[in-house]
Every structure is written in structure tokens, then in C-alpha cells.
Amino acid sequence: MARSPAATRLFAAPACAALLLLTLLAACSWRGESSPAAGTATPLISPAAGGSTPAAAAGGGVVQATPEPPTPLAASPTPTAAPSPTPQPAATPEPTPTPHPLFAYTIDGLRSRQYPGGTIEILGTLDATDAYTRYAIAYPSDGLRITGVMHVPHGQGPFPVVILNHGYIPPEQYWPGADTWREADFLARRGYLCIAPDFRGWAGSDQGPNYFRTGIVIDVLNLISSLPSVPQADPERVGLWGHSMGGGLVAKAITIDPRIDAAVLYGPVSAYDLDNIQKWGDGLPENTTDPLAPIYREAARDPAFIRLTSATFYFHYVTAAVQIHQGTADTVTPPEWARSIRDSLQLAGRSVEYYEYPGQGHAFQGQSWQLFMERTAAFFDTHLKGGGA
């Protein structure tokens, strides 16, 4: 049944009122929402351009909603890079110790260097016997020219080599072969090629540094390196013989060079350098212009440094067989020094033969000298000839 316009208006009015009420309630509900907690991602609807909301109902009026400013999102924390470990200061490297200016003349210094040697030059023939020919020679050692005497046996070589090292003789009184000629003759007649170097500062040899008597040790080790230049010499069979200062030289050499097979010490100076310095001085002339002289003189008075230059503390390095001969009446090199060398070698577990000659002084005489040399030759025969003469 069709409604009259009046009835329609009666029904429409309440409906419009209800719709309006619902719209207002919805708007109030929207305004009353609490802001989201900081950090909660609640989506917000921004009003469209023009600022109006959708119509409340078809045919109804448009309600203008005053837009609320958007609730700002809680600022997301700026990502913070993981903290880097606090750099620790680098450890300061220990400074490399500066070597002592005289380290090269200690036993360890001498062991750490090379001995290149060179060519043994024949300067001329001195004489010939029924058993050998004797030559004047020269060879290089650390830039110096060192002279000496060489005895070459007659016959077919190569021959085992014995280097004979003289004791201290004032340079102005020394002549080539002094203090070694009798022993060289004895051994050359038994098939040994014998060389007696003059050392730096003696005879025709050049002058050179000789701190703690190590310059002469260097000369001998360079001589060993030069042996291959002599066809008659066997560089694989090498013995050293030394008297007095030469004996001290031999004691040092055997702590440095394993090429030495056998060593004979005859009335040797002490293997502890302080003994020698206290008895004879440091070896430098008072008026020397050597720039290292002040350092050397200070080191020569320092027992701690002297230990570094003294063979007696390094006998554990010895590979050569050793024989020692000492006169009981020797007032130049007292028997206590030779006995100390013997004891130190034995303590180091090294092979050593020791002989004393009652009543003999610094240079043996008569039958004592003959016995000494027979023992020397037999010792070299054992270690350089395999036991054969």
C-alpha cells in the first residue's frame, strides 16, 4: 500500500536521526583513540585532499570531520654499528741490541764469520835437503799479506799438513822460521807438509789488528782455507802445533774451526785471557792511534767481557784431539796454565793427552825435546795418518 508523503516523512525523520547519531558516535570514537604506544606501528589513514569523509548515508548530509594531525610514529632507533674493540696499543718491539764494537774478536764472533783464504804463493826456494824442500811463501788474510815458510816432503803427495805457530818473539828479533824450524824439520822428514806462518806484524807480514791475540788466529784459519791451492797438501788432514803464544792461538783455533783434526800445545800461554793480560799487558803500545784503543783497554779490564774471548770457556766446541806438553820448571808459562787447559778439556768431555817434563823450562832441551817430538809425531800419525807413520 502506497504511503502518503506525510507518512514517508514520518518514517524518514527517525531514520535520518539514527544515521546522524551513528555518524557522530563514530567520529567521537575515532577522536577518542589513544595514541599508539611509542614504537608500535599502528597504520594511520590520512584524509584525502579536500579533507571530507565519505557520506554518512545515501541521500544524507555530508559531515565535515576536522582531521586530526597524524600521530607521529615513534622514531625508529638509528641503527648503531656494533662497537669495535678498543684498539690495543701495539707492543713496542724490543730494540735490537747493538753489538759490542769488539764482538768480532770474541769466540762467538770468530765462529760466526768466514775465512775465505786465497792462494799460497811460492816466493822462492830457500833450501833443499834429502827429505824436503823449503820455500818462502805468502798468502792473503783479511786483506793483509802474510808471509811464512813451507816445508814440502819429497815424494808423492798429497801429504797431511801441520801448521806450526811460533811463540812471542819481539818483532825486531824475529826471523822466518824462528821457534819452529827444528820441529818443522822433524815432522817434514816424517812425511808432513809443514807451514810456519810469520803472523801479522812479524817478518814480512803486514800489520793488522790483533785484539786479544785473535788476529793471528784469523791468519791461521785463512791459511787452512788456502791449502787447496797447494797440490802437495791434503786439506782434509790438518794438524796445528803451537808454542807459548802459538799454543794459546791453537787453543782458540780449535774452539772455532772443526777442520782441525789434531792439536799440540807446547808450554802454552793461559786459555783464560785475563791471566795473559795481567802478566804481559793488553798488547797495545801506549802511543797507539788506534780509534778502538779506549774501548779495547776497557774491555781488557772487564772480566765479564774477557770470558767471551777466552778459549777455556768454549772447549765444548772442540772436535780435534789434543795433546799438551809442559815443563815443570817453566817460569814463562807456569804449569798451572797447562794443567788448567787439560782440566777444562776433560770437564768438557774432550780427548786430551797430557805430559809434563821434570826440570824442563819454556824450551825443552836434550832428551826431553826428543821425547816430546816423538810423542808429537806419534800423535799426528794416529790422527792424521790413521795410525801409520
mmCIF file of C-alpha atoms in Angstrom:
data_model
loop_
_atom_site.group_PDB
_atom_site.id
_atom_site.type_symbol
_atom_site.label_atom_id
_atom_site.label_comp_id
_atom_site.label_asym_id
_atom_site.label_seq_id
_atom_site.Cartn_x
_atom_site.Cartn_y
_atom_site.Cartn_z
ATOM 1 C CA MET A 1 0.000 0.000 0.000
ATOM 2 C CA ALA A 2 1.454 3.317 -1.016
ATOM 3 C CA ARG A 3 2.467 5.603 1.741
ATOM 4 C CA SER A 4 1.380 9.145 1.796
ATOM 5 C CA PRO A 5 4.096 11.793 1.633
ATOM 6 C CA ALA A 6 3.368 12.594 5.235
ATOM 7 C CA ALA A 7 3.929 9.021 6.321
ATOM 8 C CA THR A 8 7.086 8.894 4.342
ATOM 9 C CA ARG A 9 8.365 11.941 6.131
ATOM 10 C CA LEU A 10 7.369 10.367 9.464
ATOM 11 C CA PHE A 11 9.493 7.282 8.719
ATOM 12 C CA ALA A 12 12.368 9.248 7.143
ATOM 13 C CA ALA A 13 12.900 11.607 10.017
ATOM 14 C CA PRO A 14 13.709 8.958 12.601
ATOM 15 C CA ALA A 15 15.977 7.157 10.124
ATOM 16 C CA CYS A 16 17.939 10.275 9.385
ATOM 17 C CA ALA A 17 18.260 10.988 13.045
ATOM 18 C CA ALA A 18 19.535 7.495 13.695
ATOM 19 C CA LEU A 19 22.060 7.729 10.906
ATOM 20 C CA LEU A 20 23.269 11.099 12.121
ATOM 21 C CA LEU A 21 23.674 9.742 15.642
ATOM 22 C CA LEU A 22 25.685 6.791 14.387
ATOM 23 C CA THR A 23 27.911 9.103 12.358
ATOM 24 C CA LEU A 24 28.579 11.351 15.344
ATOM 25 C CA LEU A 25 29.301 8.362 17.560
ATOM 26 C CA ALA A 26 31.738 7.003 15.018
ATOM 27 C CA ALA A 27 33.509 10.347 14.763
ATOM 28 C CA CYS A 28 33.725 10.660 18.505
ATOM 29 C CA SER A 29 35.063 7.139 18.760
ATOM 30 C CA TRP A 30 37.820 7.955 16.234
ATOM 31 C CA ARG A 31 38.748 11.150 18.097
ATOM 32 C CA GLY A 32 38.962 9.322 21.362
ATOM 33 C CA GLU A 33 41.535 6.693 20.322
ATOM 34 C CA SER A 34 44.617 6.849 22.344
ATOM 35 C CA SER A 35 47.883 7.384 20.538
ATOM 36 C CA PRO A 36 49.752 4.162 19.956
ATOM 37 C CA ALA A 37 52.492 3.370 22.294
ATOM 38 C CA ALA A 38 55.842 4.549 21.189
ATOM 39 C CA GLY A 39 57.401 2.050 18.903
ATOM 40 C CA THR A 40 54.028 0.384 17.890
ATOM 41 C CA ALA A 41 53.480 0.521 14.131
ATOM 42 C CA THR A 42 49.708 1.495 14.021
ATOM 43 C CA PRO A 43 48.710 2.495 10.481
ATOM 44 C CA LEU A 44 47.114 5.967 10.191
ATOM 45 C CA ILE A 45 44.635 6.977 7.477
ATOM 46 C CA SER A 46 45.381 10.427 6.166
ATOM 47 C CA PRO A 47 42.321 12.361 4.925
ATOM 48 C CA ALA A 48 42.052 12.730 1.172
ATOM 49 C CA ALA A 49 42.674 16.060 -0.463
ATOM 50 C CA GLY A 50 39.748 18.319 0.402
ATOM 51 C CA GLY A 51 39.517 16.974 3.943
ATOM 52 C CA SER A 52 35.991 15.315 3.648
ATOM 53 C CA THR A 53 34.914 11.877 4.912
ATOM 54 C CA PRO A 54 32.656 9.563 2.940
ATOM 55 C CA ALA A 55 28.900 10.363 3.057
ATOM 56 C CA ALA A 56 27.201 9.075 6.168
ATOM 57 C CA ALA A 57 24.362 7.577 4.186
ATOM 58 C CA ALA A 58 22.896 7.734 0.797
ATOM 59 C CA GLY A 59 20.869 10.875 0.494
ATOM 60 C CA GLY A 60 22.232 12.084 3.886
ATOM 61 C CA GLY A 61 24.175 15.244 4.526
ATOM 62 C CA VAL A 62 27.971 15.377 4.415
ATOM 63 C CA VAL A 63 29.650 15.610 7.797
ATOM 64 C CA GLN A 64 32.900 17.592 7.728
ATOM 65 C CA ALA A 65 35.374 15.873 10.044
ATOM 66 C CA THR A 66 38.097 18.103 11.316
ATOM 67 C CA PRO A 67 41.151 15.993 10.589
ATOM 68 C CA GLU A 68 43.393 15.263 13.494
ATOM 69 C CA PRO A 69 47.064 15.766 12.799
ATOM 70 C CA PRO A 70 48.638 12.361 12.296
ATOM 71 C CA THR A 71 50.170 10.916 15.357
ATOM 72 C CA PRO A 72 53.864 10.863 14.643
ATOM 73 C CA LEU A 73 55.427 7.467 14.530
ATOM 74 C CA ALA A 74 57.902 6.801 17.249
ATOM 75 C CA ALA A 75 61.281 7.393 15.740
ATOM 76 C CA SER A 76 62.941 4.106 14.995
ATOM 77 C CA PRO A 77 66.274 3.983 16.737
ATOM 78 C CA THR A 78 69.099 4.765 14.381
ATOM 79 C CA PRO A 79 70.947 1.522 13.823
ATOM 80 C CA THR A 80 74.151 1.654 15.766
ATOM 81 C CA ALA A 81 77.111 -0.239 14.442
ATOM 82 C CA ALA A 82 78.405 -2.858 16.788
ATOM 83 C CA PRO A 83 81.140 -1.260 18.821
ATOM 84 C CA SER A 84 84.602 -2.098 17.526
ATOM 85 C CA PRO A 85 87.016 -3.398 20.098
ATOM 86 C CA THR A 86 89.129 -0.651 21.513
ATOM 87 C CA PRO A 87 92.425 -0.924 19.653
ATOM 88 C CA GLN A 88 95.161 -2.031 21.979
ATOM 89 C CA PRO A 89 98.477 -0.276 21.541
ATOM 90 C CA ALA A 90 100.913 -2.487 19.662
ATOM 91 C CA ALA A 91 103.646 -3.905 21.805
ATOM 92 C CA THR A 92 106.762 -1.855 21.452
ATOM 93 C CA PRO A 93 109.377 -4.129 19.885
ATOM 94 C CA GLU A 94 112.460 -4.651 21.934
ATOM 95 C CA PRO A 95 115.327 -2.720 20.385
ATOM 96 C CA THR A 96 117.915 -4.917 18.732
ATOM 97 C CA PRO A 97 120.949 -4.902 20.998
ATOM 98 C CA THR A 98 123.876 -3.075 19.486
ATOM 99 C CA PRO A 99 126.801 -5.485 19.210
ATOM 100 C CA HIS A 100 129.864 -4.595 21.206
ATOM 101 C CA PRO A 101 132.436 -2.927 18.922
ATOM 102 C CA LEU A 102 134.826 -5.800 19.709
ATOM 103 C CA PHE A 103 132.315 -8.635 19.285
ATOM 104 C CA ALA A 104 134.151 -9.811 16.149
ATOM 105 C CA TYR A 105 137.124 -10.749 18.372
ATOM 106 C CA THR A 106 135.137 -12.922 20.784
ATOM 107 C CA ILE A 107 134.978 -16.691 20.317
ATOM 108 C CA ASP A 108 131.373 -16.465 19.136
ATOM 109 C CA GLY A 109 132.281 -13.623 16.797
ATOM 110 C CA LEU A 110 135.142 -15.636 15.315
ATOM 111 C CA ARG A 111 132.868 -18.667 14.943
ATOM 112 C CA SER A 112 130.234 -16.676 13.066
ATOM 113 C CA ARG A 113 132.467 -15.282 10.323
ATOM 114 C CA GLN A 114 134.033 -16.717 7.166
ATOM 115 C CA TYR A 115 137.679 -17.444 6.376
ATOM 116 C CA PRO A 116 137.971 -17.255 2.590
ATOM 117 C CA GLY A 117 141.728 -17.642 2.365
ATOM 118 C CA GLY A 118 143.244 -17.441 -1.102
ATOM 119 C CA THR A 119 146.272 -18.695 -2.996
ATOM 120 C CA ILE A 120 149.517 -19.656 -1.308
ATOM 121 C CA GLU A 121 152.214 -18.047 -3.428
ATOM 122 C CA ILE A 122 155.710 -19.507 -3.686
ATOM 123 C CA LEU A 123 158.100 -16.569 -3.378
ATOM 124 C CA GLY A 124 161.258 -18.629 -3.789
ATOM 125 C CA THR A 125 163.193 -21.713 -2.750
ATOM 126 C CA LEU A 126 165.123 -21.301 0.496
ATOM 127 C CA ASP A 127 166.940 -24.637 0.526
ATOM 128 C CA ALA A 128 166.532 -28.378 -0.059
ATOM 129 C CA THR A 129 167.525 -31.410 1.987
ATOM 130 C CA ASP A 130 167.449 -35.115 1.295
ATOM 131 C CA ALA A 131 163.868 -35.221 2.712
ATOM 132 C CA TYR A 132 162.149 -31.941 1.769
ATOM 133 C CA THR A 133 162.382 -28.584 0.022
ATOM 134 C CA ARG A 134 161.834 -25.370 1.957
ATOM 135 C CA TYR A 135 160.044 -22.421 0.343
ATOM 136 C CA ALA A 136 159.294 -18.813 1.235
ATOM 137 C CA ILE A 137 155.573 -18.203 0.830
ATOM 138 C CA ALA A 138 152.883 -15.556 1.149
ATOM 139 C CA TYR A 139 149.094 -15.747 1.306
ATOM 140 C CA PRO A 140 146.163 -13.354 1.935
ATOM 141 C CA SER A 141 144.369 -12.956 5.251
ATOM 142 C CA ASP A 142 141.651 -10.333 5.727
ATOM 143 C CA GLY A 143 143.258 -8.042 3.182
ATOM 144 C CA LEU A 144 146.737 -8.489 4.662
ATOM 145 C CA ARG A 145 149.702 -10.232 3.094
ATOM 146 C CA ILE A 146 151.078 -12.874 5.453
ATOM 147 C CA THR A 147 154.473 -14.443 4.865
ATOM 148 C CA GLY A 148 155.944 -17.711 6.103
ATOM 149 C CA VAL A 149 157.991 -20.832 5.404
ATOM 150 C CA MET A 150 156.732 -24.096 3.895
ATOM 151 C CA HIS A 151 158.462 -27.498 4.031
ATOM 152 C CA VAL A 152 157.310 -29.876 1.271
ATOM 153 C CA PRO A 153 158.440 -33.514 1.631
ATOM 154 C CA HIS A 154 159.937 -35.276 -1.344
ATOM 155 C CA GLY A 155 157.794 -37.964 -2.852
ATOM 156 C CA GLN A 156 154.241 -38.469 -3.943
ATOM 157 C CA GLY A 157 151.662 -36.352 -2.138
ATOM 158 C CA PRO A 158 149.286 -35.146 -1.092
ATOM 159 C CA PHE A 159 150.716 -35.002 2.419
ATOM 160 C CA PRO A 160 148.972 -34.337 5.720
ATOM 161 C CA VAL A 161 149.559 -30.762 6.854
ATOM 162 C CA VAL A 162 150.911 -29.443 10.158
ATOM 163 C CA ILE A 163 150.823 -25.674 10.740
ATOM 164 C CA LEU A 164 153.480 -24.635 13.279
ATOM 165 C CA ASN A 165 152.790 -21.468 15.270
ATOM 166 C CA HIS A 166 155.659 -19.605 16.895
ATOM 167 C CA GLY A 167 155.702 -18.063 20.343
ATOM 168 C CA TYR A 168 156.161 -14.399 21.103
ATOM 169 C CA ILE A 169 159.497 -13.014 19.951
ATOM 170 C CA PRO A 170 159.974 -9.250 19.718
ATOM 171 C CA PRO A 171 159.282 -8.447 16.048
ATOM 172 C CA GLU A 172 162.670 -6.779 15.617
ATOM 173 C CA GLN A 173 164.384 -10.023 16.704
ATOM 174 C CA TYR A 174 162.177 -12.439 14.794
ATOM 175 C CA TRP A 175 163.152 -14.165 11.548
ATOM 176 C CA PRO A 176 161.028 -16.531 9.381
ATOM 177 C CA GLY A 177 161.012 -19.987 10.931
ATOM 178 C CA ALA A 178 162.208 -18.816 14.357
ATOM 179 C CA ASP A 179 160.867 -21.007 17.193
ATOM 180 C CA THR A 180 159.564 -23.640 14.748
ATOM 181 C CA TRP A 181 162.425 -24.699 12.459
ATOM 182 C CA ARG A 182 163.591 -27.737 14.486
ATOM 183 C CA GLU A 183 160.067 -29.083 14.853
ATOM 184 C CA ALA A 184 159.309 -28.458 11.162
ATOM 185 C CA ASP A 185 162.446 -30.364 10.152
ATOM 186 C CA PHE A 186 161.500 -33.278 12.440
ATOM 187 C CA LEU A 187 157.959 -33.580 11.061
ATOM 188 C CA ALA A 188 158.779 -32.919 7.391
ATOM 189 C CA ARG A 189 161.217 -35.828 7.492
ATOM 190 C CA ARG A 190 158.288 -37.995 8.581
ATOM 191 C CA GLY A 191 156.069 -37.054 5.671
ATOM 192 C CA TYR A 192 154.259 -33.943 6.897
ATOM 193 C CA LEU A 193 153.913 -30.814 4.796
ATOM 194 C CA CYS A 194 154.784 -28.119 7.349
ATOM 195 C CA ILE A 195 153.922 -24.423 7.177
ATOM 196 C CA ALA A 196 155.162 -21.861 9.708
ATOM 197 C CA PRO A 197 153.341 -18.527 9.203
ATOM 198 C CA ASP A 198 155.024 -15.335 10.383
ATOM 199 C CA PHE A 199 151.720 -13.739 11.546
ATOM 200 C CA ARG A 200 150.658 -10.156 11.076
ATOM 201 C CA GLY A 201 153.278 -7.724 12.301
ATOM 202 C CA TRP A 202 156.194 -10.201 12.134
ATOM 203 C CA ALA A 203 158.868 -10.524 9.437
ATOM 204 C CA GLY A 204 157.446 -9.631 6.018
ATOM 205 C CA SER A 205 153.784 -9.818 7.054
ATOM 206 C CA ASP A 206 151.582 -6.732 7.012
ATOM 207 C CA GLN A 207 150.485 -5.046 10.218
ATOM 208 C CA GLY A 208 146.894 -5.581 11.317
ATOM 209 C CA PRO A 209 144.603 -5.576 14.353
ATOM 210 C CA ASN A 210 145.354 -8.293 16.885
ATOM 211 C CA TYR A 211 142.962 -7.650 19.791
ATOM 212 C CA PHE A 212 143.156 -10.424 22.382
ATOM 213 C CA ARG A 213 145.683 -12.143 20.059
ATOM 214 C CA THR A 214 142.861 -13.057 17.687
ATOM 215 C CA GLY A 215 144.373 -11.502 14.563
ATOM 216 C CA ILE A 216 146.957 -14.279 14.451
ATOM 217 C CA VAL A 217 144.179 -16.870 14.885
ATOM 218 C CA ILE A 218 142.437 -15.382 11.850
ATOM 219 C CA ASP A 219 145.693 -15.662 9.876
ATOM 220 C CA VAL A 220 145.929 -19.387 10.619
ATOM 221 C CA LEU A 221 142.295 -20.107 9.765
ATOM 222 C CA ASN A 222 142.708 -18.280 6.457
ATOM 223 C CA LEU A 223 145.833 -20.376 5.869
ATOM 224 C CA ILE A 224 143.779 -23.566 6.309
ATOM 225 C CA SER A 225 141.316 -22.233 3.718
ATOM 226 C CA SER A 226 144.230 -21.616 1.342
ATOM 227 C CA LEU A 227 145.636 -25.170 1.482
ATOM 228 C CA PRO A 228 143.752 -26.389 -1.636
ATOM 229 C CA SER A 229 145.982 -24.090 -3.704
ATOM 230 C CA VAL A 230 148.992 -26.311 -2.871
ATOM 231 C CA PRO A 231 148.800 -29.554 -4.897
ATOM 232 C CA GLN A 232 151.036 -31.455 -2.442
ATOM 233 C CA ALA A 233 148.829 -30.548 0.564
ATOM 234 C CA ASP A 234 145.885 -32.601 1.771
ATOM 235 C CA PRO A 235 143.376 -30.065 3.187
ATOM 236 C CA GLU A 236 141.328 -32.889 4.705
ATOM 237 C CA ARG A 237 144.129 -33.833 7.135
ATOM 238 C CA VAL A 238 145.183 -30.790 9.164
ATOM 239 C CA GLY A 239 147.034 -30.536 12.469
ATOM 240 C CA LEU A 240 148.123 -27.492 14.471
ATOM 241 C CA TRP A 241 151.202 -27.181 16.661
ATOM 242 C CA GLY A 242 151.874 -24.140 18.827
ATOM 243 C CA HIS A 243 154.459 -22.983 21.353
ATOM 244 C CA SER A 244 153.749 -20.408 24.063
ATOM 245 C CA MET A 245 151.748 -17.623 22.346
ATOM 246 C CA GLY A 246 151.315 -20.062 19.463
ATOM 247 C CA GLY A 247 149.883 -22.578 21.936
ATOM 248 C CA GLY A 248 147.315 -20.021 23.044
ATOM 249 C CA LEU A 249 146.489 -19.434 19.382
ATOM 250 C CA VAL A 250 145.915 -23.181 18.908
ATOM 251 C CA ALA A 251 143.646 -23.314 21.990
ATOM 252 C CA LYS A 252 141.422 -20.635 20.448
ATOM 253 C CA ALA A 253 141.530 -22.067 16.929
ATOM 254 C CA ILE A 254 140.202 -25.462 17.990
ATOM 255 C CA THR A 255 137.134 -23.831 19.569
ATOM 256 C CA ILE A 256 136.358 -22.147 16.240
ATOM 257 C CA ASP A 257 137.244 -24.441 13.322
ATOM 258 C CA PRO A 258 136.188 -28.103 13.058
ATOM 259 C CA ARG A 259 138.558 -28.632 10.111
ATOM 260 C CA ILE A 260 141.390 -29.099 12.612
ATOM 261 C CA ASP A 261 141.878 -32.807 13.294
ATOM 262 C CA ALA A 262 144.669 -32.734 15.884
ATOM 263 C CA ALA A 263 146.345 -30.065 18.011
ATOM 264 C CA VAL A 264 149.586 -29.983 20.019
ATOM 265 C CA LEU A 265 150.121 -27.312 22.697
ATOM 266 C CA TYR A 266 153.698 -26.866 23.916
ATOM 267 C CA GLY A 267 154.216 -24.677 27.010
ATOM 268 C CA PRO A 268 151.049 -22.714 26.145
ATOM 269 C CA VAL A 269 150.001 -19.358 27.498
ATOM 270 C CA SER A 270 146.784 -19.391 29.510
ATOM 271 C CA ALA A 271 143.481 -20.183 27.819
ATOM 272 C CA TYR A 272 141.981 -17.506 30.098
ATOM 273 C CA ASP A 273 142.948 -14.176 28.531
ATOM 274 C CA LEU A 274 142.876 -12.277 31.812
ATOM 275 C CA ASP A 275 145.909 -14.275 33.029
ATOM 276 C CA ASN A 276 147.916 -13.214 29.983
ATOM 277 C CA ILE A 277 146.836 -9.572 30.174
ATOM 278 C CA GLN A 278 147.727 -9.354 33.856
ATOM 279 C CA LYS A 279 151.185 -10.779 33.159
ATOM 280 C CA TRP A 280 152.107 -9.084 29.867
ATOM 281 C CA GLY A 281 149.630 -6.256 29.345
ATOM 282 C CA ASP A 282 146.953 -5.781 26.713
ATOM 283 C CA GLY A 283 149.365 -5.773 23.768
ATOM 284 C CA LEU A 284 148.691 -2.225 22.553
ATOM 285 C CA PRO A 285 151.525 0.309 22.546
ATOM 286 C CA GLU A 286 150.946 3.327 24.742
ATOM 287 C CA ASN A 287 151.220 5.755 21.825
ATOM 288 C CA THR A 288 148.782 3.887 19.557
ATOM 289 C CA THR A 289 146.469 5.908 17.324
ATOM 290 C CA ASP A 290 144.014 3.013 17.053
ATOM 291 C CA PRO A 291 140.498 4.532 17.367
ATOM 292 C CA LEU A 292 139.301 1.406 19.200
ATOM 293 C CA ALA A 293 142.089 1.584 21.766
ATOM 294 C CA PRO A 294 139.966 3.133 24.574
ATOM 295 C CA ILE A 295 137.215 0.543 24.075
ATOM 296 C CA TYR A 296 139.736 -2.285 23.877
ATOM 297 C CA ARG A 297 141.549 -1.207 27.037
ATOM 298 C CA GLU A 298 138.265 -1.017 28.918
ATOM 299 C CA ALA A 299 137.212 -4.472 27.647
ATOM 300 C CA ALA A 300 140.617 -5.917 28.551
ATOM 301 C CA ARG A 301 139.955 -4.961 32.195
ATOM 302 C CA ASP A 302 136.413 -6.343 32.220
ATOM 303 C CA PRO A 303 136.295 -9.969 33.457
ATOM 304 C CA ALA A 304 132.794 -10.420 32.004
ATOM 305 C CA PHE A 305 133.976 -9.470 28.520
ATOM 306 C CA ILE A 306 137.198 -11.456 28.878
ATOM 307 C CA ARG A 307 135.105 -14.593 29.333
ATOM 308 C CA LEU A 308 133.816 -14.056 25.792
ATOM 309 C CA THR A 309 137.324 -14.065 24.306
ATOM 310 C CA SER A 310 138.828 -16.895 26.368
ATOM 311 C CA ALA A 311 139.064 -20.400 24.911
ATOM 312 C CA THR A 312 138.744 -22.111 28.284
ATOM 313 C CA PHE A 313 135.012 -21.309 28.410
ATOM 314 C CA TYR A 314 134.393 -22.726 24.921
ATOM 315 C CA PHE A 315 136.134 -26.097 24.919
ATOM 316 C CA HIS A 316 132.755 -27.798 24.436
ATOM 317 C CA TYR A 317 133.121 -26.764 20.768
ATOM 318 C CA VAL A 318 136.377 -28.673 20.300
ATOM 319 C CA THR A 319 136.335 -31.565 17.816
ATOM 320 C CA ALA A 320 140.119 -32.020 17.476
ATOM 321 C CA ALA A 321 142.190 -34.447 19.504
ATOM 322 C CA VAL A 322 144.526 -32.504 21.827
ATOM 323 C CA GLN A 323 147.990 -33.200 23.243
ATOM 324 C CA ILE A 324 149.748 -30.922 25.781
ATOM 325 C CA HIS A 325 153.447 -30.795 26.773
ATOM 326 C CA GLN A 326 154.635 -28.752 29.768
ATOM 327 C CA GLY A 327 157.952 -28.282 31.571
ATOM 328 C CA THR A 328 157.660 -28.279 35.346
ATOM 329 C CA ALA A 329 160.364 -25.599 35.654
ATOM 330 C CA ASP A 330 158.757 -23.230 33.131
ATOM 331 C CA THR A 331 158.695 -19.701 34.588
ATOM 332 C CA VAL A 332 157.328 -18.050 31.437
ATOM 333 C CA THR A 333 154.125 -20.048 31.162
ATOM 334 C CA PRO A 334 153.609 -21.710 34.550
ATOM 335 C CA PRO A 335 152.498 -25.358 34.667
ATOM 336 C CA GLU A 336 149.218 -24.302 36.287
ATOM 337 C CA TRP A 337 148.086 -22.842 32.955
ATOM 338 C CA ALA A 338 148.669 -26.073 31.024
ATOM 339 C CA ARG A 339 147.017 -28.114 33.768
ATOM 340 C CA SER A 340 144.020 -25.805 33.701
ATOM 341 C CA ILE A 341 143.660 -26.332 29.934
ATOM 342 C CA ARG A 342 143.828 -30.092 30.480
ATOM 343 C CA ASP A 343 141.219 -29.955 33.236
ATOM 344 C CA SER A 344 138.851 -27.727 31.248
ATOM 345 C CA LEU A 345 139.070 -30.007 28.206
ATOM 346 C CA GLN A 346 138.368 -33.060 30.338
ATOM 347 C CA LEU A 347 135.465 -31.282 32.025
ATOM 348 C CA ALA A 348 134.053 -30.628 28.546
ATOM 349 C CA GLY A 349 134.422 -34.328 27.745
ATOM 350 C CA ARG A 350 137.155 -33.828 25.146
ATOM 351 C CA SER A 351 140.080 -36.079 24.248
ATOM 352 C CA VAL A 352 143.377 -34.850 25.698
ATOM 353 C CA GLU A 353 146.829 -36.313 26.308
ATOM 354 C CA TYR A 354 148.937 -34.505 28.894
ATOM 355 C CA TYR A 355 152.700 -34.792 29.542
ATOM 356 C CA GLU A 356 154.963 -32.980 31.978
ATOM 357 C CA TYR A 357 158.753 -32.893 31.702
ATOM 358 C CA PRO A 358 160.521 -32.609 35.064
ATOM 359 C CA GLY A 359 163.106 -29.849 35.266
ATOM 360 C CA GLN A 360 162.380 -28.506 31.778
ATOM 361 C CA GLY A 361 161.788 -24.822 31.229
ATOM 362 C CA HIS A 362 159.986 -22.957 28.459
ATOM 363 C CA ALA A 363 162.057 -24.538 25.664
ATOM 364 C CA PHE A 364 162.886 -28.219 26.106
ATOM 365 C CA GLN A 365 166.447 -29.413 25.751
ATOM 366 C CA GLY A 366 168.246 -32.690 25.018
ATOM 367 C CA GLN A 367 166.405 -35.952 25.513
ATOM 368 C CA SER A 368 163.306 -34.195 26.792
ATOM 369 C CA TRP A 369 162.934 -32.367 23.468
ATOM 370 C CA GLN A 370 163.485 -35.640 21.559
ATOM 371 C CA LEU A 371 160.856 -37.428 23.646
ATOM 372 C CA PHE A 372 158.463 -34.524 23.235
ATOM 373 C CA MET A 373 158.789 -34.645 19.432
ATOM 374 C CA GLU A 374 158.494 -38.420 19.230
ATOM 375 C CA ARG A 375 155.249 -38.192 21.170
ATOM 376 C CA THR A 376 154.125 -35.347 18.912
ATOM 377 C CA ALA A 377 154.852 -37.305 15.707
ATOM 378 C CA ALA A 378 153.122 -40.426 17.032
ATOM 379 C CA PHE A 379 150.082 -38.337 17.958
ATOM 380 C CA PHE A 380 149.876 -36.800 14.481
ATOM 381 C CA ASP A 381 150.413 -40.240 12.924
ATOM 382 C CA THR A 382 147.385 -41.525 14.826
ATOM 383 C CA HIS A 383 145.063 -38.666 13.932
ATOM 384 C CA LEU A 384 146.343 -37.558 10.513
ATOM 385 C CA LYS A 385 147.649 -40.808 9.046
ATOM 386 C CA GLY A 386 145.250 -43.258 10.599
ATOM 387 C CA GLY A 387 147.912 -44.705 12.873
ATOM 388 C CA GLY A 388 150.583 -45.216 10.211
ATOM 389 C CA ALA A 389 153.946 -43.467 10.135
#
